[in-house]
PDB file of C-alpha atoms and ligand atoms in Angstrom:
ATOM      1  CA  UNK A   1     105.499 -98.880 -63.610  1.00  0.00           C
ATOM      2  CA  UNK A   2     104.012 -96.362 -61.068  1.00  0.00           C
ATOM      3  CA  UNK A   3     100.570 -95.206 -62.236  1.00  0.00           C
ATOM      4  CA  UNK A   4      99.737 -91.401 -61.641  1.00  0.00           C
ATOM      5  CA  UNK A   5      95.905 -92.199 -62.158  1.00  0.00           C
ATOM      6  CA  UNK A   6      95.832 -94.461 -59.233  1.00  0.00           C
ATOM      7  CA  UNK A   7      97.627 -91.963 -57.246  1.00  0.00           C
ATOM      8  CA  UNK A   8      94.906 -89.400 -58.204  1.00  0.00           C
ATOM      9  CA  UNK A   9      92.076 -91.702 -57.083  1.00  0.00           C
ATOM     10  CA  UNK A  10      93.454 -92.403 -53.794  1.00  0.00           C
ATOM     11  CA  UNK A  11      94.076 -88.992 -53.050  1.00  0.00           C
ATOM     12  CA  UNK A  12      90.635 -87.831 -54.133  1.00  0.00           C
ATOM     13  CA  UNK A  13      88.844 -90.620 -52.072  1.00  0.00           C
ATOM     14  CA  UNK A  14      90.877 -89.961 -48.839  1.00  0.00           C
ATOM     15  CA  UNK A  15      90.462 -86.475 -48.853  1.00  0.00           C
ATOM     16  CA  UNK A  16      87.464 -85.147 -50.231  1.00  0.00           C
ATOM     17  CA  UNK A  17      88.244 -84.324 -53.574  1.00  0.00           C
ATOM     18  CA  UNK A  18      92.076 -83.188 -53.006  1.00  0.00           C
ATOM     19  CA  UNK A  19      93.637 -83.175 -56.369  1.00  0.00           C
ATOM     20  CA  UNK A  20      97.539 -84.106 -56.741  1.00  0.00           C
ATOM     21  CA  UNK A  21      99.817 -81.320 -56.508  1.00  0.00           C
ATOM     22  CA  UNK A  22     102.681 -81.072 -59.100  1.00  0.00           C
ATOM     23  CA  UNK A  23     105.626 -78.692 -57.901  1.00  0.00           C
ATOM     24  CA  UNK A  24     107.699 -76.966 -60.412  1.00  0.00           C
ATOM     25  CA  UNK A  25     111.564 -77.201 -60.422  1.00  0.00           C
ATOM     26  CA  UNK A  26     113.157 -75.771 -62.991  1.00  0.00           C
ATOM     27  CA  UNK A  27     116.454 -76.431 -63.875  1.00  0.00           C
ATOM     28  CA  UNK A  28     117.437 -73.789 -66.350  1.00  0.00           C
ATOM     29  CA  UNK A  29     120.601 -72.783 -64.148  1.00  0.00           C
ATOM     30  CA  UNK A  30     123.399 -74.910 -63.481  1.00  0.00           C
ATOM     31  CA  UNK A  31     121.850 -76.499 -60.090  1.00  0.00           C
ATOM     32  CA  UNK A  32     125.024 -78.776 -59.175  1.00  0.00           C
ATOM     33  CA  UNK A  33     128.066 -77.426 -60.497  1.00  0.00           C
ATOM     34  CA  UNK A  34     128.844 -73.830 -58.676  1.00  0.00           C
ATOM     35  CA  UNK A  35     129.261 -71.548 -61.543  1.00  0.00           C
ATOM     36  CA  UNK A  36     128.917 -68.671 -59.650  1.00  0.00           C
ATOM     37  CA  UNK A  37     125.285 -68.313 -60.870  1.00  0.00           C
ATOM     38  CA  UNK A  38     122.121 -67.486 -59.248  1.00  0.00           C
ATOM     39  CA  UNK A  39     121.184 -70.841 -57.794  1.00  0.00           C
ATOM     40  CA  UNK A  40     123.419 -72.247 -55.267  1.00  0.00           C
ATOM     41  CA  UNK A  41     123.315 -76.131 -54.399  1.00  0.00           C
ATOM     42  CA  UNK A  42     122.434 -75.143 -51.160  1.00  0.00           C
ATOM     43  CA  UNK A  43     119.186 -73.329 -52.182  1.00  0.00           C
ATOM     44  CA  UNK A  44     118.492 -75.719 -54.653  1.00  0.00           C
ATOM     45  CA  UNK A  45     118.214 -78.811 -52.187  1.00  0.00           C
ATOM     46  CA  UNK A  46     116.479 -76.468 -49.797  1.00  0.00           C
ATOM     47  CA  UNK A  47     113.644 -75.659 -52.538  1.00  0.00           C
ATOM     48  CA  UNK A  48     113.143 -79.580 -53.151  1.00  0.00           C
ATOM     49  CA  UNK A  49     113.067 -80.217 -49.396  1.00  0.00           C
ATOM     50  CA  UNK A  50     110.473 -77.750 -48.731  1.00  0.00           C
ATOM     51  CA  UNK A  51     108.079 -78.793 -51.634  1.00  0.00           C
ATOM     52  CA  UNK A  52     108.837 -82.305 -50.116  1.00  0.00           C
ATOM     53  CA  UNK A  53     107.876 -81.264 -46.405  1.00  0.00           C
ATOM     54  CA  UNK A  54     104.884 -79.091 -47.681  1.00  0.00           C
ATOM     55  CA  UNK A  55     103.444 -82.360 -49.357  1.00  0.00           C
ATOM     56  CA  UNK A  56     103.938 -81.795 -52.954  1.00  0.00           C
ATOM     57  CA  UNK A  57     102.721 -84.900 -54.864  1.00  0.00           C
ATOM     58  CA  UNK A  58     104.704 -85.000 -58.052  1.00  0.00           C
ATOM     59  CA  UNK A  59     108.164 -82.832 -58.842  1.00  0.00           C
ATOM     60  CA  UNK A  60     108.259 -81.483 -62.467  1.00  0.00           C
ATOM     61  CA  UNK A  61     111.515 -81.272 -63.357  1.00  0.00           C
ATOM     62  CA  UNK A  62     112.372 -79.268 -66.747  1.00  0.00           C
ATOM     63  CA  UNK A  63     115.439 -78.463 -68.172  1.00  0.00           C
ATOM     64  CA  UNK A  64     114.087 -75.490 -70.940  1.00  0.00           C
ATOM     65  CA  UNK A  65     112.086 -72.819 -70.484  1.00  0.00           C
ATOM     66  CA  UNK A  66     108.817 -72.437 -72.671  1.00  0.00           C
ATOM     67  CA  UNK A  67     107.933 -69.183 -71.876  1.00  0.00           C
ATOM     68  CA  UNK A  68     107.126 -66.753 -75.199  1.00  0.00           C
ATOM     69  CA  UNK A  69     110.599 -65.644 -76.065  1.00  0.00           C
ATOM     70  CA  UNK A  70     112.908 -67.743 -74.075  1.00  0.00           C
ATOM     71  CA  UNK A  71     116.001 -69.134 -75.686  1.00  0.00           C
ATOM     72  CA  UNK A  72     115.901 -72.870 -76.256  1.00  0.00           C
ATOM     73  CA  UNK A  73     118.239 -75.523 -75.380  1.00  0.00           C
ATOM     74  CA  UNK A  74     120.290 -78.229 -77.325  1.00  0.00           C
ATOM     75  CA  UNK A  75     119.845 -81.793 -76.220  1.00  0.00           C
ATOM     76  CA  UNK A  76     122.703 -82.430 -74.791  1.00  0.00           C
ATOM     77  CA  UNK A  77     122.720 -79.257 -72.387  1.00  0.00           C
ATOM     78  CA  UNK A  78     118.822 -80.384 -71.468  1.00  0.00           C
ATOM     79  CA  UNK A  79     120.224 -83.784 -70.406  1.00  0.00           C
ATOM     80  CA  UNK A  80     123.083 -82.450 -68.579  1.00  0.00           C
ATOM     81  CA  UNK A  81     120.698 -80.261 -66.644  1.00  0.00           C
ATOM     82  CA  UNK A  82     117.805 -82.416 -65.910  1.00  0.00           C
ATOM     83  CA  UNK A  83     119.577 -85.872 -65.596  1.00  0.00           C
ATOM     84  CA  UNK A  84     121.717 -85.360 -62.486  1.00  0.00           C
ATOM     85  CA  UNK A  85     118.811 -83.509 -60.778  1.00  0.00           C
ATOM     86  CA  UNK A  86     116.501 -86.674 -61.477  1.00  0.00           C
ATOM     87  CA  UNK A  87     118.922 -88.840 -60.392  1.00  0.00           C
ATOM     88  CA  UNK A  88     119.289 -86.910 -56.973  1.00  0.00           C
ATOM     89  CA  UNK A  89     115.754 -86.395 -56.212  1.00  0.00           C
ATOM     90  CA  UNK A  90     114.896 -89.925 -57.154  1.00  0.00           C
ATOM     91  CA  UNK A  91     118.028 -91.135 -54.827  1.00  0.00           C
ATOM     92  CA  UNK A  92     116.549 -89.306 -51.571  1.00  0.00           C
ATOM     93  CA  UNK A  93     112.689 -89.283 -51.915  1.00  0.00           C
ATOM     94  CA  UNK A  94     109.881 -91.245 -53.235  1.00  0.00           C
ATOM     95  CA  UNK A  95     108.203 -88.516 -54.596  1.00  0.00           C
ATOM     96  CA  UNK A  96     106.837 -89.270 -58.178  1.00  0.00           C
ATOM     97  CA  UNK A  97     108.998 -87.375 -60.839  1.00  0.00           C
ATOM     98  CA  UNK A  98     107.550 -85.773 -63.975  1.00  0.00           C
ATOM     99  CA  UNK A  99     109.909 -84.720 -66.643  1.00  0.00           C
ATOM    100  CA  UNK A 100     109.179 -81.702 -68.489  1.00  0.00           C
ATOM    101  CA  UNK A 101     110.386 -81.837 -72.133  1.00  0.00           C
ATOM    102  CA  UNK A 102     109.357 -82.345 -75.878  1.00  0.00           C
ATOM    103  CA  UNK A 103     112.514 -84.253 -76.777  1.00  0.00           C
ATOM    104  CA  UNK A 104     112.249 -87.846 -77.269  1.00  0.00           C
ATOM    105  CA  UNK A 105     115.826 -88.528 -75.854  1.00  0.00           C
ATOM    106  CA  UNK A 106     115.240 -86.685 -72.935  1.00  0.00           C
ATOM    107  CA  UNK A 107     111.801 -88.482 -72.174  1.00  0.00           C
ATOM    108  CA  UNK A 108     113.697 -92.060 -72.400  1.00  0.00           C
ATOM    109  CA  UNK A 109     116.777 -91.230 -70.169  1.00  0.00           C
ATOM    110  CA  UNK A 110     114.332 -89.490 -67.859  1.00  0.00           C
ATOM    111  CA  UNK A 111     112.204 -92.378 -67.646  1.00  0.00           C
ATOM    112  CA  UNK A 112     115.246 -94.667 -67.111  1.00  0.00           C
ATOM    113  CA  UNK A 113     116.480 -92.586 -64.078  1.00  0.00           C
ATOM    114  CA  UNK A 114     112.908 -92.930 -62.522  1.00  0.00           C
ATOM    115  CA  UNK A 115     110.647 -90.341 -63.855  1.00  0.00           C
ATOM    116  CA  UNK A 116     107.224 -91.885 -64.001  1.00  0.00           C
ATOM    117  CA  UNK A 117     105.405 -88.982 -65.985  1.00  0.00           C
ATOM    118  CA  UNK A 118     106.299 -87.434 -69.101  1.00  0.00           C
ATOM    119  CA  UNK A 119     104.753 -83.831 -69.252  1.00  0.00           C
ATOM    120  CA  UNK A 120     105.187 -82.672 -72.612  1.00  0.00           C
ATOM    121  CA  UNK A 121     103.586 -79.188 -73.763  1.00  0.00           C
ATOM    122  CA  UNK A 122     104.082 -80.485 -77.357  1.00  0.00           C
ATOM    123  CA  UNK A 123     101.503 -83.197 -76.809  1.00  0.00           C
ATOM    124  CA  UNK A 124     104.419 -85.729 -78.064  1.00  0.00           C
ATOM    125  CA  UNK A 125     104.180 -84.322 -81.499  1.00  0.00           C
ATOM    126  CA  UNK A 126     108.028 -84.252 -81.953  1.00  0.00           C
ATOM    127  CA  UNK A 127     109.027 -87.384 -84.413  1.00  0.00           C
ATOM    128  CA  UNK A 128     109.400 -90.543 -82.492  1.00  0.00           C
ATOM    129  CA  UNK A 129     107.954 -88.965 -79.211  1.00  0.00           C
ATOM    130  CA  UNK A 130     104.738 -91.453 -79.125  1.00  0.00           C
ATOM    131  CA  UNK A 131     106.748 -94.327 -79.736  1.00  0.00           C
ATOM    132  CA  UNK A 132     109.224 -93.318 -76.889  1.00  0.00           C
ATOM    133  CA  UNK A 133     106.396 -92.704 -74.543  1.00  0.00           C
ATOM    134  CA  UNK A 134     105.022 -95.997 -75.414  1.00  0.00           C
ATOM    135  CA  UNK A 135     107.936 -97.677 -74.810  1.00  0.00           C
ATOM    136  CA  UNK A 136     108.767 -95.902 -71.672  1.00  0.00           C
ATOM    137  CA  UNK A 137     105.506 -97.227 -69.950  1.00  0.00           C
ATOM    138  CA  UNK A 138     105.262 -93.863 -68.209  1.00  0.00           C
ATOM    139  CA  UNK A 139     102.027 -91.832 -68.176  1.00  0.00           C
ATOM    140  CA  UNK A 140     101.987 -88.789 -70.153  1.00  0.00           C
ATOM    141  CA  UNK A 141     100.484 -85.279 -69.879  1.00  0.00           C
ATOM    142  CA  UNK A 142      99.329 -83.796 -73.440  1.00  0.00           C
ATOM    143  CA  UNK A 143      99.013 -80.480 -73.531  1.00  0.00           C
ATOM    144  CA  UNK A 144      97.544 -77.893 -76.180  1.00  0.00           C
ATOM    145  CA  UNK A 145      99.157 -75.119 -77.416  1.00  0.00           C
ATOM    146  CA  UNK A 146      98.615 -73.037 -80.633  1.00  0.00           C
ATOM    147  CA  UNK A 147     101.599 -72.042 -82.727  1.00  0.00           C
ATOM    148  CA  UNK A 148     105.198 -72.248 -81.838  1.00  0.00           C
ATOM    149  CA  UNK A 149     107.014 -71.130 -78.552  1.00  0.00           C
ATOM    150  CA  UNK A 150     108.320 -67.780 -80.322  1.00  0.00           C
ATOM    151  CA  UNK A 151     105.463 -66.295 -81.729  1.00  0.00           C
ATOM    152  CA  UNK A 152     102.370 -68.263 -80.142  1.00  0.00           C
ATOM    153  CA  UNK A 153     101.182 -65.170 -77.948  1.00  0.00           C
ATOM    154  CA  UNK A 154     101.273 -62.776 -81.189  1.00  0.00           C
ATOM    155  CA  UNK A 155      97.611 -62.325 -81.787  1.00  0.00           C
ATOM    156  CA  UNK A 156      96.448 -66.171 -81.437  1.00  0.00           C
ATOM    157  CA  UNK A 157      92.775 -66.794 -82.778  1.00  0.00           C
ATOM    158  CA  UNK A 158      90.487 -69.683 -82.347  1.00  0.00           C
ATOM    159  CA  UNK A 159      86.945 -70.792 -83.926  1.00  0.00           C
ATOM    160  CA  UNK A 160      85.899 -71.466 -80.527  1.00  0.00           C
ATOM    161  CA  UNK A 161      88.504 -72.024 -78.101  1.00  0.00           C
ATOM    162  CA  UNK A 162      86.996 -74.731 -75.887  1.00  0.00           C
ATOM    163  CA  UNK A 163      85.951 -76.625 -78.377  1.00  0.00           C
ATOM    164  CA  UNK A 164      89.080 -76.471 -80.528  1.00  0.00           C
ATOM    165  CA  UNK A 165      91.182 -77.138 -77.285  1.00  0.00           C
ATOM    166  CA  UNK A 166      88.954 -80.349 -76.800  1.00  0.00           C
ATOM    167  CA  UNK A 167      89.136 -81.388 -80.334  1.00  0.00           C
ATOM    168  CA  UNK A 168      93.045 -81.460 -80.188  1.00  0.00           C
ATOM    169  CA  UNK A 169      93.403 -83.158 -76.857  1.00  0.00           C
ATOM    170  CA  UNK A 170      90.951 -86.064 -77.818  1.00  0.00           C
ATOM    171  CA  UNK A 171      92.717 -86.575 -81.271  1.00  0.00           C
ATOM    172  CA  UNK A 172      96.196 -86.351 -79.881  1.00  0.00           C
ATOM    173  CA  UNK A 173      94.893 -88.891 -77.058  1.00  0.00           C
ATOM    174  CA  UNK A 174      93.395 -91.457 -79.656  1.00  0.00           C
ATOM    175  CA  UNK A 175      96.564 -91.233 -82.068  1.00  0.00           C
ATOM    176  CA  UNK A 176      98.773 -92.139 -79.125  1.00  0.00           C
ATOM    177  CA  UNK A 177      96.208 -94.895 -77.899  1.00  0.00           C
ATOM    178  CA  UNK A 178      96.330 -96.017 -81.541  1.00  0.00           C
ATOM    179  CA  UNK A 179     100.056 -96.382 -80.990  1.00  0.00           C
ATOM    180  CA  UNK A 180      99.792 -98.612 -78.189  1.00  0.00           C
ATOM    181  CA  UNK A 181      99.503 -96.499 -75.381  1.00  0.00           C
ATOM    182  CA  UNK A 182      97.170 -97.451 -72.141  1.00  0.00           C
ATOM    183  CA  UNK A 183      94.202 -94.907 -72.217  1.00  0.00           C
ATOM    184  CA  UNK A 184      95.046 -95.191 -68.230  1.00  0.00           C
ATOM    185  CA  UNK A 185      98.200 -93.591 -68.714  1.00  0.00           C
ATOM    186  CA  UNK A 186      96.782 -90.212 -70.252  1.00  0.00           C
ATOM    187  CA  UNK A 187      96.266 -86.879 -68.736  1.00  0.00           C
ATOM    188  CA  UNK A 188      95.197 -83.970 -70.871  1.00  0.00           C
ATOM    189  CA  UNK A 189      95.812 -80.171 -70.313  1.00  0.00           C
ATOM    190  CA  UNK A 190      94.308 -77.331 -71.819  1.00  0.00           C
ATOM    191  CA  UNK A 191      97.631 -75.431 -71.830  1.00  0.00           C
ATOM    192  CA  UNK A 192      96.956 -71.935 -70.235  1.00  0.00           C
ATOM    193  CA  UNK A 193      98.960 -69.229 -71.640  1.00  0.00           C
ATOM    194  CA  UNK A 194     100.201 -70.937 -74.706  1.00  0.00           C
ATOM    195  CA  UNK A 195      98.948 -69.386 -77.747  1.00  0.00           C
ATOM    196  CA  UNK A 196      96.077 -67.871 -75.656  1.00  0.00           C
ATOM    197  CA  UNK A 197      94.762 -64.183 -75.105  1.00  0.00           C
ATOM    198  CA  UNK A 198      93.491 -63.383 -71.230  1.00  0.00           C
ATOM    199  CA  UNK A 199      90.006 -63.563 -73.038  1.00  0.00           C
ATOM    200  CA  UNK A 200      90.847 -67.278 -74.259  1.00  0.00           C
ATOM    201  CA  UNK A 201      92.340 -68.358 -71.021  1.00  0.00           C
ATOM    202  CA  UNK A 202      89.142 -66.996 -68.827  1.00  0.00           C
ATOM    203  CA  UNK A 203      86.835 -68.865 -71.313  1.00  0.00           C
ATOM    204  CA  UNK A 204      88.750 -72.331 -70.945  1.00  0.00           C
ATOM    205  CA  UNK A 205      88.969 -71.803 -67.220  1.00  0.00           C
ATOM    206  CA  UNK A 206      85.007 -71.290 -67.010  1.00  0.00           C
ATOM    207  CA  UNK A 207      84.420 -74.179 -68.967  1.00  0.00           C
ATOM    208  CA  UNK A 208      86.879 -76.272 -67.203  1.00  0.00           C
ATOM    209  CA  UNK A 209      83.879 -78.775 -66.290  1.00  0.00           C
ATOM    210  CA  UNK A 210      83.422 -79.415 -70.119  1.00  0.00           C
ATOM    211  CA  UNK A 211      87.174 -80.734 -70.187  1.00  0.00           C
ATOM    212  CA  UNK A 212      86.810 -82.582 -67.521  1.00  0.00           C
ATOM    213  CA  UNK A 213      83.740 -84.597 -69.332  1.00  0.00           C
ATOM    214  CA  UNK A 214      86.526 -85.720 -71.872  1.00  0.00           C
ATOM    215  CA  UNK A 215      87.235 -88.502 -69.058  1.00  0.00           C
ATOM    216  CA  UNK A 216      90.740 -88.126 -68.830  1.00  0.00           C
ATOM    217  CA  UNK A 217      92.480 -86.837 -65.775  1.00  0.00           C
ATOM    218  CA  UNK A 218      92.902 -83.045 -66.238  1.00  0.00           C
ATOM    219  CA  UNK A 219      95.808 -80.770 -65.301  1.00  0.00           C
ATOM    220  CA  UNK A 220      95.785 -77.258 -64.739  1.00  0.00           C
ATOM    221  CA  UNK A 221      98.550 -74.934 -64.957  1.00  0.00           C
ATOM    222  CA  UNK A 222      98.136 -71.353 -64.045  1.00  0.00           C
ATOM    223  CA  UNK A 223     100.779 -70.834 -61.376  1.00  0.00           C
ATOM    224  CA  UNK A 224     102.474 -67.238 -62.110  1.00  0.00           C
ATOM    225  CA  UNK A 225     101.603 -66.718 -65.405  1.00  0.00           C
ATOM    226  CA  UNK A 226     101.048 -63.452 -67.297  1.00  0.00           C
ATOM    227  CA  UNK A 227      97.003 -63.862 -67.090  1.00  0.00           C
ATOM    228  CA  UNK A 228      97.108 -63.738 -63.336  1.00  0.00           C
ATOM    229  CA  UNK A 229      99.281 -60.842 -63.408  1.00  0.00           C
ATOM    230  CA  UNK A 230      96.615 -59.500 -66.079  1.00  0.00           C
ATOM    231  CA  UNK A 231      93.710 -60.001 -63.704  1.00  0.00           C
ATOM    232  CA  UNK A 232      95.527 -58.702 -60.859  1.00  0.00           C
ATOM    233  CA  UNK A 233      97.603 -55.600 -62.517  1.00  0.00           C
ATOM    234  CA  UNK A 234     100.702 -57.382 -61.173  1.00  0.00           C
ATOM    235  CA  UNK A 235     103.839 -57.112 -63.060  1.00  0.00           C
ATOM    236  CA  UNK A 236     106.101 -58.913 -60.556  1.00  0.00           C
ATOM    237  CA  UNK A 237     105.775 -62.629 -60.199  1.00  0.00           C
ATOM    238  CA  UNK A 238     106.398 -62.141 -56.284  1.00  0.00           C
ATOM    239  CA  UNK A 239     102.667 -60.351 -56.552  1.00  0.00           C
ATOM    240  CA  UNK A 240     101.134 -63.242 -58.162  1.00  0.00           C
ATOM    241  CA  UNK A 241     101.045 -65.984 -55.633  1.00  0.00           C
ATOM    242  CA  UNK A 242      97.659 -65.430 -53.820  1.00  0.00           C
ATOM    243  CA  UNK A 243      96.049 -64.980 -57.373  1.00  0.00           C
ATOM    244  CA  UNK A 244      97.675 -68.473 -58.441  1.00  0.00           C
ATOM    245  CA  UNK A 245      96.460 -70.279 -55.337  1.00  0.00           C
ATOM    246  CA  UNK A 246      93.052 -68.619 -55.700  1.00  0.00           C
ATOM    247  CA  UNK A 247      93.096 -70.101 -59.336  1.00  0.00           C
ATOM    248  CA  UNK A 248      94.348 -73.556 -58.065  1.00  0.00           C
ATOM    249  CA  UNK A 249      91.816 -73.974 -55.602  1.00  0.00           C
ATOM    250  CA  UNK A 250      89.083 -72.967 -58.010  1.00  0.00           C
ATOM    251  CA  UNK A 251      90.184 -75.431 -60.942  1.00  0.00           C
ATOM    252  CA  UNK A 252      90.280 -78.423 -58.402  1.00  0.00           C
ATOM    253  CA  UNK A 253      86.500 -77.698 -57.248  1.00  0.00           C
ATOM    254  CA  UNK A 254      85.877 -77.528 -60.750  1.00  0.00           C
ATOM    255  CA  UNK A 255      87.022 -81.188 -61.144  1.00  0.00           C
ATOM    256  CA  UNK A 256      91.068 -80.655 -62.246  1.00  0.00           C
ATOM    257  CA  UNK A 257      92.938 -83.911 -60.891  1.00  0.00           C
ATOM    258  CA  UNK A 258      96.511 -82.211 -60.854  1.00  0.00           C
ATOM    259  CA  UNK A 259      97.581 -78.498 -60.467  1.00  0.00           C
ATOM    260  CA  UNK A 260     100.917 -77.432 -61.464  1.00  0.00           C
ATOM    261  CA  UNK A 261     102.220 -75.094 -59.011  1.00  0.00           C
ATOM    262  CA  UNK A 262     105.145 -73.045 -57.982  1.00  0.00           C
ATOM    263  CA  UNK A 263     104.085 -72.403 -54.483  1.00  0.00           C
ATOM    264  CA  UNK A 264     103.398 -75.484 -53.065  1.00  0.00           C
ATOM    265  CA  UNK A 265     103.031 -74.695 -49.580  1.00  0.00           C
ATOM    266  CA  UNK A 266     100.681 -72.331 -49.878  1.00  0.00           C
ATOM    267  CA  UNK A 267      98.493 -74.269 -52.424  1.00  0.00           C
ATOM    268  CA  UNK A 268      98.549 -77.355 -50.545  1.00  0.00           C
ATOM    269  CA  UNK A 269      97.509 -75.347 -47.382  1.00  0.00           C
ATOM    270  CA  UNK A 270      94.587 -73.630 -49.355  1.00  0.00           C
ATOM    271  CA  UNK A 271      93.650 -76.866 -50.653  1.00  0.00           C
ATOM    272  CA  UNK A 272      93.434 -78.510 -47.499  1.00  0.00           C
ATOM    273  CA  UNK A 273      91.148 -76.189 -46.064  1.00  0.00           C
ATOM    274  CA  UNK A 274      89.273 -76.054 -48.801  1.00  0.00           C
ATOM    275  CA  UNK A 275      88.663 -79.858 -49.173  1.00  0.00           C
ATOM    276  CA  UNK A 276      88.571 -80.273 -45.376  1.00  0.00           C
ATOM    277  CA  UNK A 277      85.510 -77.957 -45.302  1.00  0.00           C
ATOM    278  CA  UNK A 278      83.575 -78.944 -48.541  1.00  0.00           C
TER     279      UNK A 278
HETATM  280  C1  LIG B 301     101.379 -75.887 -68.348  1.00  0.00           C
HETATM  281  O1  LIG B 301     100.679 -75.212 -67.787  1.00  0.00           O
HETATM  282  N1  LIG B 301     103.259 -74.468 -68.082  1.00  0.00           N
HETATM  283  S1  LIG B 301     105.930 -73.627 -68.296  1.00  0.00           S
HETATM  284  C2  LIG B 301     105.364 -67.748 -67.478  1.00  0.00           C
HETATM  285  C3  LIG B 301     105.148 -67.179 -66.700  1.00  0.00           C
HETATM  286  C4  LIG B 301     105.416 -68.197 -65.232  1.00  0.00           C
HETATM  287  C5  LIG B 301     105.031 -69.887 -65.655  1.00  0.00           C
HETATM  288  C6  LIG B 301     105.857 -65.488 -65.437  1.00  0.00           C
HETATM  289  N2  LIG B 301     104.781 -76.181 -68.303  1.00  0.00           N
HETATM  290  C7  LIG B 301     102.652 -75.694 -68.090  1.00  0.00           C
HETATM  291  O2  LIG B 301     104.781 -72.129 -65.696  1.00  0.00           O
HETATM  292  N3  LIG B 301     103.263 -78.143 -68.465  1.00  0.00           N
HETATM  293  C8  LIG B 301     104.674 -74.888 -68.312  1.00  0.00           C
HETATM  294  O3  LIG B 301     105.392 -66.002 -66.373  1.00  0.00           O
HETATM  295  C9  LIG B 301     103.590 -76.636 -68.305  1.00  0.00           C
HETATM  296  N4  LIG B 301     100.883 -77.491 -67.963  1.00  0.00           N
HETATM  297  C10 LIG B 301     101.981 -78.367 -68.136  1.00  0.00           C
HETATM  298  N5  LIG B 301     101.474 -79.455 -68.279  1.00  0.00           N
HETATM  299  C11 LIG B 301     105.312 -72.263 -68.323  1.00  0.00           C
HETATM  300  C12 LIG B 301     105.118 -71.696 -67.056  1.00  0.00           C
HETATM  301  C13 LIG B 301     104.914 -70.266 -66.693  1.00  0.00           C
HETATM  302  C14 LIG B 301     105.416 -69.232 -67.735  1.00  0.00           C
END
């Protein structure tokens, strides 16, 4: 199967350290049936084609919001949301597809329809998730989070946030390798905003080089998150784009291999200029 690590190496060597840009495609609304909700099919297809034209490298498709306080969705609902979208994108574009889920059944069905990366904010800790990922042959992104989605932002505490996150990620990578996963199919992610205060996020970001030393490709997702809002005093997500782009560029300079972003065009432009002038 398609290997993301090869793509990372090619892009980085061809374009002077350029990371892969992962574009977020949330399918939390009815993207295809016209239920009279916020997103029409036109807007949806336009969003996808805009990302492609802007140079997106991976499209991350997710059917359940993992924001603090968000409502969870059932298995069938999640399948109904994401599978048609994966099929739709895979039929039209060659761009690698990532599935943002922690449910083994969703991973399996998504990979069966063309997803090549399993992006699991739960680091394959659900029962059966590791076996499912190994059998699928897909690349996986293992993310750190502290606690459960609903409560993770209620006063999170660490001994040493950088060490704790490194220890957790290395331990999860090891468990996966012992279960038969190819080391070259593992990507790590510190999980910005998942059970972390601004101080924790800042300390992690400042020490990103230490996570790069773990010798797995690193994915960084800070786009539009509260930490950007807190730094800028920007409550509205629309006011977080420039800050998000700045953070994506800095993460790349610190060695991140993939940046997960909402604003693909702005991020790709900033990265192209940065890497050209480096
Ligand atoms: C991530 O970091 N994050 S979903 C709250 C916001 C804005 C955005 C407005 N999935 C990550 O993007 N997968 C998510 O406030 C992820 N790494 C990986 N690998 C949260 C999100 C967001 C949350």
